[in-house]
mmCIF file of C-alpha atoms in Angstrom:
data_model
loop_
_atom_site.group_PDB
_atom_site.id
_atom_site.type_symbol
_atom_site.label_atom_id
_atom_site.label_comp_id
_atom_site.label_asym_id
_atom_site.label_seq_id
_atom_site.Cartn_x
_atom_site.Cartn_y
_atom_site.Cartn_z
ATOM 1 C CA UNK A 11 0.021 0.044 0.059
ATOM 2 C CA UNK A 12 2.239 2.508 -1.179
ATOM 3 C CA UNK A 13 0.451 5.374 -0.206
ATOM 4 C CA UNK A 14 0.909 4.429 3.529
ATOM 5 C CA UNK A 15 4.638 3.586 2.936
ATOM 6 C CA UNK A 16 5.981 6.875 1.706
ATOM 7 C CA UNK A 17 8.747 7.213 3.886
ATOM 8 C CA UNK A 18 10.699 10.105 2.185
ATOM 9 C CA UNK A 19 11.653 12.926 4.483
ATOM 10 C CA UNK A 20 10.924 15.576 1.778
ATOM 11 C CA UNK A 21 7.298 13.904 1.038
ATOM 12 C CA UNK A 22 5.771 13.466 4.487
ATOM 13 C CA UNK A 23 1.837 13.721 4.046
ATOM 14 C CA UNK A 24 -0.711 14.137 6.790
ATOM 15 C CA UNK A 25 -3.145 11.057 6.258
ATOM 16 C CA UNK A 26 -6.786 10.912 7.346
ATOM 17 C CA UNK A 27 -8.242 8.416 9.556
ATOM 18 C CA UNK A 28 -9.370 6.291 6.600
ATOM 19 C CA UNK A 29 -5.233 5.769 5.868
ATOM 20 C CA UNK A 30 -5.481 4.343 9.651
ATOM 21 C CA UNK A 31 -8.130 2.028 9.158
ATOM 22 C CA UNK A 32 -6.167 0.670 6.131
ATOM 23 C CA UNK A 33 -2.851 0.138 8.013
ATOM 24 C CA UNK A 34 -4.856 -1.511 10.683
ATOM 25 C CA UNK A 35 -6.209 -4.126 8.255
ATOM 26 C CA UNK A 36 -2.645 -4.760 7.176
ATOM 27 C CA UNK A 37 -1.208 -8.296 8.296
ATOM 28 C CA UNK A 38 2.326 -7.085 8.805
ATOM 29 C CA UNK A 39 4.316 -8.178 11.833
ATOM 30 C CA UNK A 40 7.331 -5.430 11.050
ATOM 31 C CA UNK A 41 8.117 -4.038 14.347
ATOM 32 C CA UNK A 42 6.872 -0.239 14.752
ATOM 33 C CA UNK A 43 5.958 2.173 17.574
ATOM 34 C CA UNK A 44 3.014 4.086 17.620
ATOM 35 C CA UNK A 45 2.637 7.724 19.024
ATOM 36 C CA UNK A 46 -0.534 9.143 19.846
ATOM 37 C CA UNK A 47 -0.646 12.653 20.466
ATOM 38 C CA UNK A 48 -3.679 14.621 21.773
ATOM 39 C CA UNK A 49 -4.511 18.536 22.314
ATOM 40 C CA UNK A 50 -5.986 18.174 26.133
ATOM 41 C CA UNK A 51 -7.703 21.661 25.887
ATOM 42 C CA UNK A 52 -8.718 21.792 22.474
ATOM 43 C CA UNK A 53 -12.407 22.214 23.693
ATOM 44 C CA UNK A 54 -11.341 25.216 25.913
ATOM 45 C CA UNK A 55 -9.728 26.839 22.838
ATOM 46 C CA UNK A 56 -12.697 26.480 20.967
ATOM 47 C CA UNK A 57 -15.017 27.692 23.553
ATOM 48 C CA UNK A 58 -13.040 30.720 24.492
ATOM 49 C CA UNK A 59 -11.701 31.723 21.104
ATOM 50 C CA UNK A 60 -13.949 30.227 18.549
ATOM 51 C CA UNK A 61 -13.759 27.206 16.301
ATOM 52 C CA UNK A 62 -11.830 29.077 13.736
ATOM 53 C CA UNK A 63 -9.002 29.398 16.089
ATOM 54 C CA UNK A 64 -9.367 25.739 17.070
ATOM 55 C CA UNK A 65 -9.096 24.279 13.719
ATOM 56 C CA UNK A 66 -5.998 26.883 13.197
ATOM 57 C CA UNK A 67 -4.499 25.271 16.209
ATOM 58 C CA UNK A 68 -5.045 21.628 14.812
ATOM 59 C CA UNK A 69 -3.513 22.807 11.564
ATOM 60 C CA UNK A 70 -0.474 24.440 13.114
ATOM 61 C CA UNK A 71 0.129 21.137 15.424
ATOM 62 C CA UNK A 72 -0.072 18.900 12.343
ATOM 63 C CA UNK A 73 2.651 21.177 10.766
ATOM 64 C CA UNK A 74 4.715 21.048 13.499
ATOM 65 C CA UNK A 75 4.289 16.985 13.999
ATOM 66 C CA UNK A 76 5.661 16.843 10.110
ATOM 67 C CA UNK A 77 8.564 19.219 11.070
ATOM 68 C CA UNK A 78 9.317 16.622 13.857
ATOM 69 C CA UNK A 79 8.740 13.591 11.471
ATOM 70 C CA UNK A 80 11.148 15.062 8.899
ATOM 71 C CA UNK A 81 13.888 15.292 11.598
ATOM 72 C CA UNK A 82 13.582 11.575 13.020
ATOM 73 C CA UNK A 83 16.198 9.076 11.962
ATOM 74 C CA UNK A 84 13.713 6.220 11.719
ATOM 75 C CA UNK A 85 11.287 6.213 8.769
ATOM 76 C CA UNK A 86 7.753 7.182 9.242
ATOM 77 C CA UNK A 87 5.425 4.380 8.419
ATOM 78 C CA UNK A 88 2.211 6.531 8.894
ATOM 79 C CA UNK A 89 1.147 9.881 9.824
ATOM 80 C CA UNK A 90 -2.352 10.994 10.456
ATOM 81 C CA UNK A 91 -4.784 13.116 11.709
ATOM 82 C CA UNK A 92 -7.435 11.606 13.854
ATOM 83 C CA UNK A 93 -10.827 12.277 15.248
ATOM 84 C CA UNK A 94 -11.172 15.340 17.132
ATOM 85 C CA UNK A 95 -7.935 16.530 18.951
ATOM 86 C CA UNK A 96 -5.713 13.604 18.231
ATOM 87 C CA UNK A 97 -2.794 12.773 15.889
ATOM 88 C CA UNK A 98 -1.180 9.405 15.087
ATOM 89 C CA UNK A 99 2.539 8.831 14.090
ATOM 90 C CA UNK A 100 3.582 5.487 13.144
ATOM 91 C CA UNK A 101 7.464 5.027 13.274
ATOM 92 C CA UNK A 102 9.715 2.119 12.148
ATOM 93 C CA UNK A 103 10.888 -0.133 15.021
ATOM 94 C CA UNK A 104 10.226 -0.783 18.455
ATOM 95 C CA UNK A 105 13.473 -0.387 20.522
ATOM 96 C CA UNK A 106 12.032 1.885 23.227
ATOM 97 C CA UNK A 107 14.771 3.102 25.714
ATOM 98 C CA UNK A 108 16.277 6.600 26.234
ATOM 99 C CA UNK A 109 16.078 7.424 22.604
ATOM 100 C CA UNK A 110 12.334 7.024 22.418
ATOM 101 C CA UNK A 111 11.870 8.988 25.780
ATOM 102 C CA UNK A 112 14.116 11.924 24.087
ATOM 103 C CA UNK A 113 11.938 11.752 20.926
ATOM 104 C CA UNK A 114 8.899 12.257 22.858
ATOM 105 C CA UNK A 115 10.110 15.060 24.478
ATOM 106 C CA UNK A 116 11.045 16.619 21.542
ATOM 107 C CA UNK A 117 7.857 15.979 20.008
ATOM 108 C CA UNK A 118 5.889 17.657 23.202
ATOM 109 C CA UNK A 119 8.198 20.579 22.778
ATOM 110 C CA UNK A 120 7.767 21.162 19.459
ATOM 111 C CA UNK A 121 3.756 21.267 19.378
ATOM 112 C CA UNK A 122 4.008 23.685 22.749
ATOM 113 C CA UNK A 123 5.366 26.710 20.834
ATOM 114 C CA UNK A 124 3.479 29.866 20.529
ATOM 115 C CA UNK A 125 0.455 28.764 18.126
ATOM 116 C CA UNK A 126 -1.137 32.211 18.238
ATOM 117 C CA UNK A 127 -1.734 34.976 15.708
ATOM 118 C CA UNK A 128 -0.511 38.474 16.245
ATOM 119 C CA UNK A 129 0.607 39.815 19.870
ATOM 120 C CA UNK A 130 -1.729 36.996 21.913
ATOM 121 C CA UNK A 131 0.405 34.337 22.441
ATOM 122 C CA UNK A 132 -1.467 30.653 22.498
ATOM 123 C CA UNK A 133 0.367 27.395 23.878
ATOM 124 C CA UNK A 134 -1.412 24.063 24.184
ATOM 125 C CA UNK A 135 -1.570 21.408 26.474
ATOM 126 C CA UNK A 136 -0.396 18.319 24.589
ATOM 127 C CA UNK A 137 -0.014 14.641 25.888
ATOM 128 C CA UNK A 138 1.343 11.709 24.223
ATOM 129 C CA UNK A 139 0.634 7.947 24.448
ATOM 130 C CA UNK A 140 3.165 5.496 23.067
ATOM 131 C CA UNK A 141 3.072 1.792 22.607
ATOM 132 C CA UNK A 142 5.799 -0.456 21.246
ATOM 133 C CA UNK A 143 4.483 -3.357 18.973
ATOM 134 C CA UNK A 144 4.800 -6.721 20.307
ATOM 135 C CA UNK A 145 5.754 -10.098 18.427
ATOM 136 C CA UNK A 146 2.531 -11.482 16.916
ATOM 137 C CA UNK A 147 0.443 -8.681 18.328
ATOM 138 C CA UNK A 148 -2.670 -7.180 16.049
ATOM 139 C CA UNK A 149 -2.183 -3.705 14.835
ATOM 140 C CA UNK A 150 -5.793 -2.860 16.383
ATOM 141 C CA UNK A 151 -4.518 -4.169 19.844
ATOM 142 C CA UNK A 152 -1.340 -1.918 19.243
ATOM 143 C CA UNK A 153 -3.414 1.041 18.447
ATOM 144 C CA UNK A 154 -5.756 0.296 21.556
ATOM 145 C CA UNK A 155 -2.514 0.150 23.790
ATOM 146 C CA UNK A 156 -1.468 3.340 22.495
ATOM 147 C CA UNK A 157 -4.885 4.886 23.193
ATOM 148 C CA UNK A 158 -4.811 3.588 26.583
ATOM 149 C CA UNK A 159 -1.348 5.085 27.242
ATOM 150 C CA UNK A 160 -2.667 8.579 26.024
ATOM 151 C CA UNK A 161 -5.719 8.000 28.500
ATOM 152 C CA UNK A 162 -3.523 7.856 31.287
ATOM 153 C CA UNK A 163 -1.325 10.730 29.984
ATOM 154 C CA UNK A 164 -4.253 13.200 29.897
ATOM 155 C CA UNK A 165 -5.114 12.662 33.606
ATOM 156 C CA UNK A 166 -1.324 12.761 34.656
ATOM 157 C CA UNK A 167 0.290 15.915 35.606
ATOM 158 C CA UNK A 168 4.086 16.550 35.443
ATOM 159 C CA UNK A 169 5.403 14.097 32.939
ATOM 160 C CA UNK A 170 3.464 14.568 29.926
ATOM 161 C CA UNK A 171 3.793 10.944 28.120
ATOM 162 C CA UNK A 172 2.982 7.631 28.971
ATOM 163 C CA UNK A 173 4.394 4.185 27.523
ATOM 164 C CA UNK A 174 2.252 1.528 27.239
ATOM 165 C CA UNK A 175 3.072 -1.749 29.521
ATOM 166 C CA UNK A 176 4.566 -4.067 27.477
ATOM 167 C CA UNK A 177 2.297 -6.936 28.751
ATOM 168 C CA UNK A 178 -0.753 -5.129 29.887
ATOM 169 C CA UNK A 179 -3.818 -7.215 29.398
ATOM 170 C CA UNK A 180 -6.414 -5.929 27.121
ATOM 171 C CA UNK A 181 -9.852 -7.018 26.300
ATOM 172 C CA UNK A 182 -9.948 -7.686 22.815
ATOM 173 C CA UNK A 183 -13.660 -6.545 22.185
ATOM 174 C CA UNK A 184 -13.056 -3.402 23.936
ATOM 175 C CA UNK A 185 -10.106 -2.869 21.729
ATOM 176 C CA UNK A 186 -11.974 -3.347 18.428
ATOM 177 C CA UNK A 187 -14.871 -0.755 19.810
ATOM 178 C CA UNK A 188 -12.599 1.763 20.490
ATOM 179 C CA UNK A 189 -10.976 1.595 17.107
ATOM 180 C CA UNK A 190 -14.340 1.561 15.484
ATOM 181 C CA UNK A 191 -15.482 4.514 17.533
ATOM 182 C CA UNK A 192 -12.312 6.628 16.360
ATOM 183 C CA UNK A 193 -12.811 5.630 12.835
ATOM 184 C CA UNK A 194 -16.675 6.252 13.133
ATOM 185 C CA UNK A 195 -16.199 9.928 14.571
ATOM 186 C CA UNK A 196 -13.708 10.860 11.840
ATOM 187 C CA UNK A 197 -16.296 9.625 9.208
ATOM 188 C CA UNK A 198 -19.104 11.032 11.245
ATOM 189 C CA UNK A 199 -20.960 7.255 10.923
ATOM 190 C CA UNK A 200 -22.492 7.721 14.223
ATOM 191 C CA UNK A 201 -26.329 6.725 13.423
ATOM 192 C CA UNK A 202 -29.115 8.337 15.390
ATOM 193 C CA UNK A 203 -32.260 6.493 16.529
ATOM 194 C CA UNK A 204 -35.465 7.802 17.659
ATOM 195 C CA UNK A 205 -37.348 7.002 20.436
ATOM 196 C CA UNK A 206 -40.755 8.117 20.416
ATOM 197 C CA UNK A 207 -42.550 9.625 23.667
ATOM 198 C CA UNK A 208 -46.046 9.503 24.388
ATOM 199 C CA UNK A 209 -48.692 11.271 26.651
ATOM 200 C CA UNK A 210 -50.008 9.064 29.010
ATOM 201 C CA UNK A 211 -53.556 10.256 29.160
ATOM 202 C CA UNK A 212 -54.021 10.615 25.774
ATOM 203 C CA UNK A 213 -51.538 8.155 23.993
ATOM 204 C CA UNK A 214 -50.552 11.209 21.811
ATOM 205 C CA UNK A 215 -47.090 11.398 20.393
ATOM 206 C CA UNK A 216 -45.181 14.344 21.664
ATOM 207 C CA UNK A 217 -41.643 13.795 20.669
ATOM 208 C CA UNK A 218 -38.958 11.468 20.664
ATOM 209 C CA UNK A 219 -35.461 10.858 22.406
ATOM 210 C CA UNK A 220 -32.462 10.929 20.095
ATOM 211 C CA UNK A 221 -29.998 7.534 20.658
ATOM 212 C CA UNK A 222 -26.946 6.526 19.163
ATOM 213 C CA UNK A 223 -25.864 3.588 17.575
ATOM 214 C CA UNK A 224 -22.918 2.465 15.233
ATOM 215 C CA UNK A 225 -23.304 -0.206 12.808
ATOM 216 C CA UNK A 226 -19.935 -2.037 12.303
ATOM 217 C CA UNK A 227 -19.241 -4.781 9.676
ATOM 218 C CA UNK A 228 -17.609 -7.007 11.966
ATOM 219 C CA UNK A 229 -19.014 -5.993 15.401
ATOM 220 C CA UNK A 230 -22.755 -5.487 14.506
ATOM 221 C CA UNK A 231 -24.459 -2.845 16.021
ATOM 222 C CA UNK A 232 -22.740 -1.165 19.073
ATOM 223 C CA UNK A 233 -25.226 0.560 21.448
ATOM 224 C CA UNK A 234 -24.995 3.800 23.138
ATOM 225 C CA UNK A 235 -23.744 2.474 26.357
ATOM 226 C CA UNK A 236 -20.642 0.880 24.667
ATOM 227 C CA UNK A 237 -19.919 3.765 22.723
ATOM 228 C CA UNK A 238 -19.908 6.421 25.722
ATOM 229 C CA UNK A 239 -17.842 3.674 27.801
ATOM 230 C CA UNK A 240 -15.283 3.286 24.539
ATOM 231 C CA UNK A 241 -15.690 7.319 24.626
ATOM 232 C CA UNK A 242 -14.652 7.437 28.233
ATOM 233 C CA UNK A 243 -11.574 5.248 27.420
ATOM 234 C CA UNK A 244 -10.409 7.129 24.794
ATOM 235 C CA UNK A 245 -11.145 10.333 26.222
ATOM 236 C CA UNK A 246 -13.351 11.340 23.353
ATOM 237 C CA UNK A 247 -16.934 11.717 25.119
ATOM 238 C CA UNK A 248 -16.931 15.324 23.996
ATOM 239 C CA UNK A 249 -16.363 14.772 20.725
ATOM 240 C CA UNK A 250 -18.811 11.677 20.744
ATOM 241 C CA UNK A 251 -21.810 13.879 22.718
ATOM 242 C CA UNK A 252 -21.310 16.905 20.146
ATOM 243 C CA UNK A 253 -21.547 14.607 16.949
ATOM 244 C CA UNK A 254 -24.972 13.130 18.237
ATOM 245 C CA UNK A 255 -26.494 16.535 19.400
ATOM 246 C CA UNK A 256 -25.398 18.243 15.804
ATOM 247 C CA UNK A 257 -26.805 15.126 13.783
ATOM 248 C CA UNK A 258 -29.851 14.670 15.941
ATOM 249 C CA UNK A 259 -30.836 18.434 15.878
ATOM 250 C CA UNK A 260 -30.342 18.774 12.036
ATOM 251 C CA UNK A 261 -32.533 15.590 11.813
ATOM 252 C CA UNK A 262 -35.264 17.063 13.906
ATOM 253 C CA UNK A 263 -34.739 20.338 11.948
ATOM 254 C CA UNK A 264 -35.707 18.570 8.816
ATOM 255 C CA UNK A 265 -39.173 17.250 9.797
ATOM 256 C CA UNK A 266 -42.065 18.224 7.907
ATOM 257 C CA UNK A 267 -44.461 21.049 8.975
ATOM 258 C CA UNK A 268 -46.981 18.327 10.039
ATOM 259 C CA UNK A 269 -44.683 17.503 12.769
ATOM 260 C CA UNK A 270 -43.603 21.161 14.072
ATOM 261 C CA UNK A 271 -45.328 20.430 17.401
ATOM 262 C CA UNK A 272 -42.993 17.461 18.395
ATOM 263 C CA UNK A 273 -40.162 17.967 20.759
ATOM 264 C CA UNK A 274 -36.584 16.305 20.593
ATOM 265 C CA UNK A 275 -34.740 15.222 23.839
ATOM 266 C CA UNK A 276 -30.869 14.940 23.687
ATOM 267 C CA UNK A 277 -28.557 13.596 26.181
ATOM 268 C CA UNK A 278 -26.040 15.626 27.813
ATOM 269 C CA UNK A 279 -23.182 14.533 30.037
ATOM 270 C CA UNK A 280 -21.327 16.028 32.909
ATOM 271 C CA UNK A 281 -18.456 16.679 31.003
ATOM 272 C CA UNK A 282 -19.776 19.201 28.749
ATOM 273 C CA UNK A 283 -21.882 21.460 30.914
ATOM 274 C CA UNK A 284 -18.759 24.126 30.900
ATOM 275 C CA UNK A 285 -19.139 27.705 31.397
ATOM 276 C CA UNK A 286 -18.969 27.838 27.455
ATOM 277 C CA UNK A 287 -21.752 24.853 26.547
ATOM 278 C CA UNK A 288 -25.047 27.109 26.414
ATOM 279 C CA UNK A 289 -23.431 29.606 24.008
ATOM 280 C CA UNK A 290 -22.290 26.307 22.027
ATOM 281 C CA UNK A 291 -25.582 24.809 21.759
ATOM 282 C CA UNK A 292 -27.343 27.956 20.930
ATOM 283 C CA UNK A 293 -25.263 28.338 18.072
ATOM 284 C CA UNK A 294 -25.830 24.683 17.133
ATOM 285 C CA UNK A 295 -29.541 25.082 17.197
ATOM 286 C CA UNK A 296 -29.558 28.378 15.425
ATOM 287 C CA UNK A 297 -27.545 26.935 12.291
ATOM 288 C CA UNK A 298 -29.703 24.165 12.144
ATOM 289 C CA UNK A 299 -32.793 26.188 12.030
ATOM 290 C CA UNK A 300 -34.571 23.953 14.718
ATOM 291 C CA UNK A 301 -36.591 25.954 17.464
ATOM 292 C CA UNK A 302 -35.030 26.069 20.740
ATOM 293 C CA UNK A 303 -38.338 25.799 22.664
ATOM 294 C CA UNK A 304 -38.812 22.437 20.749
ATOM 295 C CA UNK A 305 -35.467 20.890 22.675
ATOM 296 C CA UNK A 306 -35.309 19.220 25.841
ATOM 297 C CA UNK A 307 -31.873 18.252 27.401
ATOM 298 C CA UNK A 308 -31.738 15.295 29.394
ATOM 299 C CA UNK A 309 -28.918 15.391 32.055
ATOM 300 C CA UNK A 310 -27.949 12.619 34.806
ATOM 301 C CA UNK A 311 -27.768 13.541 38.355
ATOM 302 C CA UNK A 312 -24.299 13.561 38.535
ATOM 303 C CA UNK A 313 -24.135 16.197 35.716
ATOM 304 C CA UNK A 314 -26.509 18.444 37.637
ATOM 305 C CA UNK A 315 -24.361 18.226 41.043
ATOM 306 C CA UNK A 316 -20.934 18.483 39.912
ATOM 307 C CA UNK A 317 -20.946 22.131 40.108
ATOM 308 C CA UNK A 318 -24.577 23.379 41.031
ATOM 309 C CA UNK A 319 -23.590 27.297 40.586
ATOM 310 C CA UNK A 320 -22.393 26.769 37.125
ATOM 311 C CA UNK A 321 -24.735 23.966 36.063
ATOM 312 C CA UNK A 322 -27.716 26.586 37.219
ATOM 313 C CA UNK A 323 -25.995 29.479 35.216
ATOM 314 C CA UNK A 324 -26.135 27.421 32.066
ATOM 315 C CA UNK A 325 -29.290 25.937 32.296
ATOM 316 C CA UNK A 326 -31.360 29.289 33.236
ATOM 317 C CA UNK A 327 -29.635 30.468 29.902
ATOM 318 C CA UNK A 328 -30.881 27.731 27.752
ATOM 319 C CA UNK A 329 -34.299 27.804 29.569
ATOM 320 C CA UNK A 330 -34.464 31.505 28.817
ATOM 321 C CA UNK A 331 -34.397 30.526 25.110
ATOM 322 C CA UNK A 332 -37.264 28.270 25.683
ATOM 323 C CA UNK A 333 -35.230 24.867 26.094
ATOM 324 C CA UNK A 334 -36.519 22.439 28.760
ATOM 325 C CA UNK A 335 -34.365 20.459 30.922
ATOM 326 C CA UNK A 336 -35.215 16.850 32.337
ATOM 327 C CA UNK A 337 -33.250 14.831 34.926
ATOM 328 C CA UNK A 338 -32.433 11.450 33.110
ATOM 329 C CA UNK A 339 -32.328 8.017 35.091
ATOM 330 C CA UNK A 340 -33.958 9.508 38.008
ATOM 331 C CA UNK A 341 -33.583 7.157 41.031
ATOM 332 C CA UNK A 342 -30.305 5.360 39.901
ATOM 333 C CA UNK A 343 -27.832 8.071 41.003
ATOM 334 C CA UNK A 344 -27.277 10.331 44.038
ATOM 335 C CA UNK A 345 -29.207 10.336 47.017
ATOM 336 C CA UNK A 346 -28.853 14.061 47.819
ATOM 337 C CA UNK A 347 -32.352 15.699 46.214
ATOM 338 C CA UNK A 348 -30.725 19.113 47.049
ATOM 339 C CA UNK A 349 -30.640 19.901 43.427
ATOM 340 C CA UNK A 350 -33.843 19.341 42.540
ATOM 341 C CA UNK A 351 -35.027 22.773 44.484
ATOM 342 C CA UNK A 352 -31.711 24.818 43.358
ATOM 343 C CA UNK A 353 -32.035 24.150 39.274
ATOM 344 C CA UNK A 354 -34.491 25.050 36.722
ATOM 345 C CA UNK A 355 -35.897 21.931 35.830
ATOM 346 C CA UNK A 356 -38.901 20.539 33.897
ATOM 347 C CA UNK A 357 -39.181 16.622 33.870
ATOM 348 C CA UNK A 358 -38.135 14.121 36.144
ATOM 349 C CA UNK A 359 -37.527 10.864 33.780
ATOM 350 C CA UNK A 360 -37.678 7.579 35.999
ATOM 351 C CA UNK A 361 -35.065 4.850 35.048
ATOM 352 C CA UNK A 362 -36.545 1.858 33.162
ATOM 353 C CA UNK A 363 -35.153 -0.221 35.830
ATOM 354 C CA UNK A 364 -37.756 1.239 37.848
ATOM 355 C CA UNK A 365 -40.776 0.957 35.645
ATOM 356 C CA UNK A 366 -41.748 -2.575 36.618
ATOM 357 C CA UNK A 367 -42.006 -1.526 40.216
ATOM 358 C CA UNK A 368 -45.210 0.501 39.518
ATOM 359 C CA UNK A 369 -47.245 -2.907 39.387
ATOM 360 C CA UNK A 370 -45.315 -4.267 42.218
ATOM 361 C CA UNK A 371 -46.580 -4.299 45.640
ATOM 362 C CA UNK A 372 -45.526 -2.725 48.970
ATOM 363 C CA UNK A 373 -42.136 -0.748 49.054
ATOM 364 C CA UNK A 374 -41.937 -0.770 45.276
ATOM 365 C CA UNK A 375 -45.169 1.034 44.379
ATOM 366 C CA UNK A 376 -44.817 3.414 47.671
ATOM 367 C CA UNK A 377 -41.402 4.518 46.297
ATOM 368 C CA UNK A 378 -42.583 5.074 42.711
ATOM 369 C CA UNK A 379 -45.750 7.057 43.912
ATOM 370 C CA UNK A 380 -43.414 9.100 46.379
ATOM 371 C CA UNK A 381 -41.082 10.118 43.260
ATOM 372 C CA UNK A 382 -43.981 11.085 41.177
ATOM 373 C CA UNK A 383 -45.833 13.146 43.978
ATOM 374 C CA UNK A 384 -42.665 14.856 44.849
ATOM 375 C CA UNK A 385 -42.139 15.872 40.990
ATOM 376 C CA UNK A 386 -45.808 17.280 40.874
ATOM 377 C CA UNK A 387 -45.210 19.239 44.133
ATOM 378 C CA UNK A 388 -42.068 20.807 42.810
ATOM 379 C CA UNK A 389 -44.035 21.810 39.341
ATOM 380 C CA UNK A 390 -42.134 19.164 37.430
ATOM 381 C CA UNK A 391 -43.541 16.496 34.773
ATOM 382 C CA UNK A 392 -42.594 12.639 35.001
ATOM 383 C CA UNK A 393 -41.438 10.675 31.968
ATOM 384 C CA UNK A 394 -41.342 6.660 32.190
ATOM 385 C CA UNK A 395 -38.788 4.973 30.446
ATOM 386 C CA UNK A 396 -38.810 1.416 29.868
ATOM 387 C CA UNK A 397 -42.639 0.717 29.385
ATOM 388 C CA UNK A 398 -43.365 -2.756 28.105
ATOM 389 C CA UNK A 399 -46.581 -4.129 29.325
ATOM 390 C CA UNK A 400 -50.028 -2.542 29.385
ATOM 391 C CA UNK A 401 -50.422 -3.279 33.208
ATOM 392 C CA UNK A 402 -47.427 -0.768 33.625
ATOM 393 C CA UNK A 403 -48.577 1.962 31.564
ATOM 394 C CA UNK A 404 -52.433 1.657 33.514
ATOM 395 C CA UNK A 405 -50.431 1.903 36.801
ATOM 396 C CA UNK A 406 -48.556 4.950 35.455
ATOM 397 C CA UNK A 407 -51.850 6.512 34.481
ATOM 398 C CA UNK A 408 -53.554 5.892 37.668
ATOM 399 C CA UNK A 409 -50.348 7.339 39.808
ATOM 400 C CA UNK A 410 -50.310 10.300 37.591
ATOM 401 C CA UNK A 411 -47.350 9.912 35.222
ATOM 402 C CA UNK A 412 -47.182 12.509 32.406
ATOM 403 C CA UNK A 413 -45.109 10.732 29.475
ATOM 404 C CA UNK A 414 -43.830 7.420 28.466
ATOM 405 C CA UNK A 415 -41.649 5.830 26.026
ATOM 406 C CA UNK A 416 -40.618 1.967 25.568
ATOM 407 C CA UNK A 417 -41.505 -1.049 23.159
ATOM 408 C CA UNK A 418 -45.082 -1.115 24.291
ATOM 409 C CA UNK A 419 -45.955 1.440 21.687
ATOM 410 C CA UNK A 420 -42.369 1.532 19.545
ATOM 411 C CA UNK A 421 -38.919 0.685 19.409
ATOM 412 C CA UNK A 422 -36.132 3.220 18.682
ATOM 413 C CA UNK A 423 -36.719 3.953 14.886
ATOM 414 C CA UNK A 424 -34.399 5.119 11.946
ATOM 415 C CA UNK A 425 -35.224 8.815 11.302
ATOM 416 C CA UNK A 426 -37.228 7.907 8.024
ATOM 417 C CA UNK A 427 -39.145 5.278 9.814
ATOM 418 C CA UNK A 428 -39.882 7.944 12.748
ATOM 419 C CA UNK A 429 -41.233 10.514 10.252
ATOM 420 C CA UNK A 430 -43.726 7.769 8.709
ATOM 421 C CA UNK A 431 -44.738 6.626 12.266
ATOM 422 C CA UNK A 432 -45.292 10.257 13.575
ATOM 423 C CA UNK A 433 -47.214 11.208 10.522
ATOM 424 C CA UNK A 434 -49.283 8.173 10.952
ATOM 425 C CA UNK A 435 -49.687 8.526 14.838
ATOM 426 C CA UNK A 436 -50.913 11.879 14.677
#
């Protein structure tokens, strides 16, 4: 594959993630070293200075990496821009030792120069994960070890690079998902499904929750739980969540006029709710042409209580534009309920694991009844997840639940299927 093996120092080209997929698919056992470099503070740069500056920083980091590669004695097997904030270098040989440490330090120094424009200096916080190939090791396994080392480097203070342990045990299934996620983010291949939501009292369709999937040719369908677990291992949660929100909002913006009364719910993670998130989301909604008053943000209890003051400010900003806020998976997280009175909330969403309790006896139903009563007293509506049986829906109706979703009425649907379903339903 000549395009990946051009090691001429005068013709080093920054490849794209698809070239990484091609390299991973090769069966060669030649000894190599993988260096995975990440820009730890790229999101802060995007939020503070704008995405144009963030893109400029990525370009300049790429230029510095190319300059570094041209200085190396070992031939460069592959140099590629990865999803989000990462770059990959594959270098011939796997000797390691002092020479590798010096090279890592040199690379980090070169990308840490002033990358700003004009009088304002701009320095990035870069981290490096390194993995030396092992005999008979597959390339996906090698790439996964480099990603694991980078994840450790992101959380380390002082020394900014980590060399993967030579004999570290890895779960092959996890490694495959991590590689698939990185490629899917680069190609924007995450699929959005829409879970219909209904009013309990009337059965009327009122909206949909956006869910993420990845359809992989070897691994099959990868659900949101596995995708976000992989994103956490690879430190790509923000990139994954932002892509899901972007795609889902643009899908809903294209719904026909007959569905203009339907709401869209998107999930929001704990790491995203920074002081800049509200402005970012409002910009995304405006670009898509979607009415903000039709959008619901679903946040876990962990997201809400991590920084109550900052959280309250961001949610007030978004609510002032008409968005609604839901507590997702209520009943599975923190026991403190102080945030319920401190934050601007519109819905409590009962975790699907609790829904069967509504048809139980004794304590189960008492707890469910208490949750619904508390939400009503605080002026919030209740959404029940995972409703699969008619008797569950009847009990929810009797207890005063407002909305529900689940296989009783519909599984998650592809966007085109959801449109047809919605047009028939209402």
